[in-house]
XYZ file of C-alpha atoms in Angstrom:
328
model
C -27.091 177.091 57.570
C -30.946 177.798 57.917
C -31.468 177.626 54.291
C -29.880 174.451 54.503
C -31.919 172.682 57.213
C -34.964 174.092 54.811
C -33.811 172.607 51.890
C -32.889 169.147 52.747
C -36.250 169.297 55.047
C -38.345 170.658 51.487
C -36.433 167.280 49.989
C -37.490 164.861 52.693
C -40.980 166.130 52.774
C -40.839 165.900 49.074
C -39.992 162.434 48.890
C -42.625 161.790 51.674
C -45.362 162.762 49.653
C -44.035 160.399 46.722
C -43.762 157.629 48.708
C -47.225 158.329 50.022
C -48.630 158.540 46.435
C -47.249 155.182 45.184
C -48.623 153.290 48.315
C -51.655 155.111 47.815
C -51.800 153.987 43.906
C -50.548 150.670 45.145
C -53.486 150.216 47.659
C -56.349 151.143 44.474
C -54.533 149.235 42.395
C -54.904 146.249 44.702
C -57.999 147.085 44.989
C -59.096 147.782 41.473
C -61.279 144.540 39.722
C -59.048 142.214 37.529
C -60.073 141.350 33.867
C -61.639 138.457 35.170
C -63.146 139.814 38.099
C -64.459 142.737 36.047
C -65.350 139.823 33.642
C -67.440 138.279 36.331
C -69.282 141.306 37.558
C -70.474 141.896 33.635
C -71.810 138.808 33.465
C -73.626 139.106 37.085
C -75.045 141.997 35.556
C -76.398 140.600 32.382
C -78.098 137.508 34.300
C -79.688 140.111 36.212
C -81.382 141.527 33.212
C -82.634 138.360 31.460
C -86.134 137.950 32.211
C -86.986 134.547 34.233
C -87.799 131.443 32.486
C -91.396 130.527 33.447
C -91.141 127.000 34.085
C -94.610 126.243 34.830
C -95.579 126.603 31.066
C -92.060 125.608 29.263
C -91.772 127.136 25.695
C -94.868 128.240 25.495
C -94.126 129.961 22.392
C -94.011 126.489 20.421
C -96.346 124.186 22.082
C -99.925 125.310 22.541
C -100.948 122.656 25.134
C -100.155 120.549 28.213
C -100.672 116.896 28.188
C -100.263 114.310 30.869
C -101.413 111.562 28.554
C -98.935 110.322 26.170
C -95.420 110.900 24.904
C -97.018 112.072 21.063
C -100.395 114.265 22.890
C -98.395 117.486 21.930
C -99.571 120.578 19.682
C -98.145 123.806 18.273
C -95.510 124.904 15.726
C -92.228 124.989 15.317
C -90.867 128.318 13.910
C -88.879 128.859 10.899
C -84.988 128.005 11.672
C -85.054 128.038 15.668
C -82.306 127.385 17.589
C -82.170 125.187 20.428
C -80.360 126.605 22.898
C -77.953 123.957 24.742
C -76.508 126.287 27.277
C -77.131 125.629 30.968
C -77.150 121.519 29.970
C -76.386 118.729 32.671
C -75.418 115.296 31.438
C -78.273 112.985 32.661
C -75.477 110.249 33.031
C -71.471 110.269 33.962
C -71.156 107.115 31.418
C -69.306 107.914 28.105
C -70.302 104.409 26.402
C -72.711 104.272 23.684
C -74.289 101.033 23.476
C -76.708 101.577 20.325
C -77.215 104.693 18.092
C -80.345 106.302 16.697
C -82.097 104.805 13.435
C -82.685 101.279 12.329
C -82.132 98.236 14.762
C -83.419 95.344 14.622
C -86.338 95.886 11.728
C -87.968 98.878 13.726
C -86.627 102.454 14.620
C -84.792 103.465 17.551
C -85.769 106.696 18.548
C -83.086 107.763 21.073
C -79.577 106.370 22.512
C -78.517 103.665 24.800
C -76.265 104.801 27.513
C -74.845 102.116 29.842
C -75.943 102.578 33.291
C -76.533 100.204 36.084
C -79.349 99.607 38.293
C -79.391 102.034 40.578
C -77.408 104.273 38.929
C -78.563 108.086 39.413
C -80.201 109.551 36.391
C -80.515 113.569 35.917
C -82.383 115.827 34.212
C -80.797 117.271 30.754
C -82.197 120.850 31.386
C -84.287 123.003 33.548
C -87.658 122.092 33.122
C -91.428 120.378 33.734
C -92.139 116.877 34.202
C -94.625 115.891 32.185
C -94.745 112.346 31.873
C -93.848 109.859 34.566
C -95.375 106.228 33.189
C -94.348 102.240 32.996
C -94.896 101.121 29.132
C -94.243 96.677 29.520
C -93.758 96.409 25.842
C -91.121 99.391 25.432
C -89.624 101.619 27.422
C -90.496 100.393 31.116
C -90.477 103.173 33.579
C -89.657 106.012 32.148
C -89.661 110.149 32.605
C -90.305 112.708 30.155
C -89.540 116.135 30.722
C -90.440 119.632 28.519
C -87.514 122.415 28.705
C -87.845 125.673 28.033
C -85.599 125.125 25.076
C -88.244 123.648 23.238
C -87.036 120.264 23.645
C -89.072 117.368 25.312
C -86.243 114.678 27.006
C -87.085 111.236 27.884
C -85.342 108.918 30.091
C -86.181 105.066 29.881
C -85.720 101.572 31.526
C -85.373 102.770 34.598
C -85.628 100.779 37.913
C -87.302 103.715 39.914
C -88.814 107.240 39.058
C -88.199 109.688 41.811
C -90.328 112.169 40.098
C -93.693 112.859 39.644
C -95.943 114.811 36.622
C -95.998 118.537 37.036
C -92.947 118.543 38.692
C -90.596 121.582 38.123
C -87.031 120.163 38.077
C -83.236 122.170 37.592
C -80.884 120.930 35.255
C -78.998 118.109 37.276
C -81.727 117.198 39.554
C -82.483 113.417 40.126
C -85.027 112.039 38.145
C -85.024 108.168 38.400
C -82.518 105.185 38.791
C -80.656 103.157 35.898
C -82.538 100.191 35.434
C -83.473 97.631 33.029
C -87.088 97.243 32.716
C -89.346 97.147 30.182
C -88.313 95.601 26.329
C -84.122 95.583 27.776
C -81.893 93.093 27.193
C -79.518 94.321 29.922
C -79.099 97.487 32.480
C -78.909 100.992 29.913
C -80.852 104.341 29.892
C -82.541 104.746 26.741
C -82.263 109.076 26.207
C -84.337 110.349 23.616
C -84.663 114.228 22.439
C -88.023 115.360 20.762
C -88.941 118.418 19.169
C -93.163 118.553 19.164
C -93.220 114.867 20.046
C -91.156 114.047 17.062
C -87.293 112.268 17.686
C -84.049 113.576 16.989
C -80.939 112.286 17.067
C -79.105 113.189 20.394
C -75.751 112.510 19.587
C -76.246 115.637 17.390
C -76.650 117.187 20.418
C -75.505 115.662 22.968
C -71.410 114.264 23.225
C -71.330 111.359 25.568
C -67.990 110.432 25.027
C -66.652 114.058 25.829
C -69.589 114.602 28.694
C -70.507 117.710 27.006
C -72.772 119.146 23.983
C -71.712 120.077 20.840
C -72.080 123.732 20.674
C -73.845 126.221 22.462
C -77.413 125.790 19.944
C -78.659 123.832 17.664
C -80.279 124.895 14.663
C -83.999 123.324 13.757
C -86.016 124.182 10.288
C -89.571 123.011 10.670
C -92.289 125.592 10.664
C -94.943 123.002 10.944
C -98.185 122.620 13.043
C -98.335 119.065 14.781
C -102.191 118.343 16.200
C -102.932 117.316 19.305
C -102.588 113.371 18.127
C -99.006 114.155 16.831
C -99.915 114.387 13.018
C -98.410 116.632 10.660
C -101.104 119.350 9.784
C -99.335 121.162 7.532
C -95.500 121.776 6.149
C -93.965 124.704 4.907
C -91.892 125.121 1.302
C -89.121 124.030 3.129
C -90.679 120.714 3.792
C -91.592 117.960 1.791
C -95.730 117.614 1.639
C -97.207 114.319 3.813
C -100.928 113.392 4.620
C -101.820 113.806 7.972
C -103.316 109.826 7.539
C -100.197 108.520 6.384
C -98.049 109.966 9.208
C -98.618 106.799 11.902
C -97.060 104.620 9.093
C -94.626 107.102 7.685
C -91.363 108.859 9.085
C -91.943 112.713 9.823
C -89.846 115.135 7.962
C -88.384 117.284 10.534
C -85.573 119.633 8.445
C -82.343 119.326 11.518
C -78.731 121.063 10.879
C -75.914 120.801 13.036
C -74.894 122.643 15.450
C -75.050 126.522 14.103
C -71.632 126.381 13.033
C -71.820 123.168 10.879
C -74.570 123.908 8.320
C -75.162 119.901 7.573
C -78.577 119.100 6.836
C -79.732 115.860 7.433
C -83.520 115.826 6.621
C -85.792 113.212 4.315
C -89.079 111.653 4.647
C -89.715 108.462 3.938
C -93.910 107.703 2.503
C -95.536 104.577 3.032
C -95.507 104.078 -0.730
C -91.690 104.471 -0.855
C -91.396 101.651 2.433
C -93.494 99.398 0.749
C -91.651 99.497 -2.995
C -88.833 98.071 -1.355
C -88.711 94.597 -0.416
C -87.672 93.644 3.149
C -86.130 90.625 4.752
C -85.941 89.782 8.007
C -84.966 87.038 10.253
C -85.871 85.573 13.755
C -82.629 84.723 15.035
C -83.359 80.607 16.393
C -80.988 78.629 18.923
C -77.373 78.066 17.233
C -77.602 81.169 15.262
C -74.454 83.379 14.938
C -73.990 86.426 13.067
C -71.853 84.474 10.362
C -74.647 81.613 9.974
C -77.093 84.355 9.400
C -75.382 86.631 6.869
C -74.030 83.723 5.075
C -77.917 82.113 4.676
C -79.156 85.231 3.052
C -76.216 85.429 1.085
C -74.523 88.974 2.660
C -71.478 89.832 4.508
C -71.039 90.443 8.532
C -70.394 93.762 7.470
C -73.412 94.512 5.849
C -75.564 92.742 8.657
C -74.022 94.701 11.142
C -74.428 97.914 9.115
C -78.502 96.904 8.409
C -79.048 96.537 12.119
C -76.999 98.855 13.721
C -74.943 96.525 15.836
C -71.484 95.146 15.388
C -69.904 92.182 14.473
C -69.132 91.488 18.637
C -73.151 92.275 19.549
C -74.126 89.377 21.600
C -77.789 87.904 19.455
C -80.199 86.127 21.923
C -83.437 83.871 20.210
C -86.313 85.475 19.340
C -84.359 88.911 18.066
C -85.370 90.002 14.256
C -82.792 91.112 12.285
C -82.820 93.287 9.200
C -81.157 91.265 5.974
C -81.956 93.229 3.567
């Protein structure tokens, strides 16, 4: 009978102690970090032990100066193949519409994108970074910021009503920099968003996705290796480059080797001399009162199409008097 009562009270305490080891493992398992929580601390960890971006002197290791006084008063060197890193990007604008690309328009070169905005519209910085222009230009882009990242990018922000910036100013990535506006040489309420590289444009639809609100990919690869004076002239080129004067360079397009994001491989560079511009012969017209887009093409003997394509615009691009068009 004894051994009994000891045996079914060995089995009880038995079970016990299982039942106290699976709530126990229960509890650390509860306990224990998920994937993504475990995910999470790694990546706490690794911020930790990046060294801070110094954003009083913003990629110092390409540009060797600091200039208040114009948007082309840069200097220093682009190295071989260096990627742009995009990471850590705010859109400066919620809009998704494009109103006119990068290139020709209009007989003259369009250095950046037009983004509709309205007046008063807030306008954000692209990137972390240092205000280093904050100017009115009548004749172009009216008042306008530009800002240096540490990326190595310089981003400027035009035709805006007000600035709410001022030079030296450190700014984070989504910070308010100005209002949508439509000052200066506008023809209607837009931000005009250009993306330089040592003063010099590149497209930012190659970078930047307005349709999708996002970038396209994580860097973007740049082949220059070139030093750029103080005045924005090309001192010298590399191999990879083609040769231009440093004289011929106010006239001339700069050669600035750009791929695609890292994963695309597309290269997309050519420079254009003043002796090539001048071989071919250029027509353009001052569009008068009366003047459609079909009067126009079919005086200089070309198709809508073709107009459109020459100028950048399309065939529902509302013309006003006094606006040039390319016709040949």
């Amino acid at each position: 009978m004894i051994l009994k009562v000891l045996t079914k009270t060995l089995g009880v305490a038995l079970i016990s102690m299982v039942s106290v080891s699976a709530v126990a493992q229960d509890l650390i398992a509860r306990q224990a970090p998920s994937d993504k929580k475990l995910k999470e601390i790694k990546n706490v960890t690794l911020v930790n032990t990046i060294a801070p971006v110094d954003l009083q002197n913003p990629a110092a290791d390409i540009y060797t100066d600091w200039d208040n006084s114009g948007i082309s008063k840069v200097a220093g060197c682009v190295p071989s193949d260096y990627n742009v890193d995009l990471r850590g990007f705010y859109m400066p604008t919620p809009s998704r519409k494009v109103t006119s690309n990068f290139g020709p328009r209009w007989g003259r070169r369009h250095e950046g994108l037009d983004i509709k905005v309205y007046i008063g519209d807030t306008i954000r910085a692209a990137f972390d970074g240092k205000v280093r222009l904050v100017k009115y230009n009548r004749g172009g882009y009216g008042y306008y910021v530009l800002i240096r990242h540490p990326n190595g990018l310089e981003t400027l922000y035009g035709h805006m009503s007000k600035q709410i910036v001022k030079e030296n100013q450190i700014v984070k990535a989504g910070d308010p920099i100005g209002l949508g506006g439509n000052t200066g040489r506008s023809y209607g309420s837009h931000l005009h968003f250009e993306t330089r590289l040592l003063g010099k444009p590149i497209d930012p639809a190659r970078m930047f996705d307005f349709a999708n609100q996002d970038v396209t990919g994580d860097f973007y690869s740049v082949r220059a290796g070139r030093t750029i004076k103080g005045d924005g002239a090309v001192a010298r080129t590399n191999a990879n480059i083609m040769a231009m004067e440093a004289e011929n360079t106010a006239d001339s397009e700069v050669a600035v080797a750009v791929e695609s994001p890292v994963a695309n491989n597309e290269v997309v560079a050519t420079k254009t001399s003043r002796a090539a511009k001048s071989s071919a012969r250029k027509v353009t017209y001052r569009v008068k009162n009366g003047d459609n887009l079909y009067t126009i093409a079919r005086r200089h003997g070309i198709t809508v199409d073709k107009l459109c394509r020459l100028n950048n615009i399309t065939s529902k691009t509302i013309i006003h008097k006094g606006l040039v068009l390319k016709c040949s």
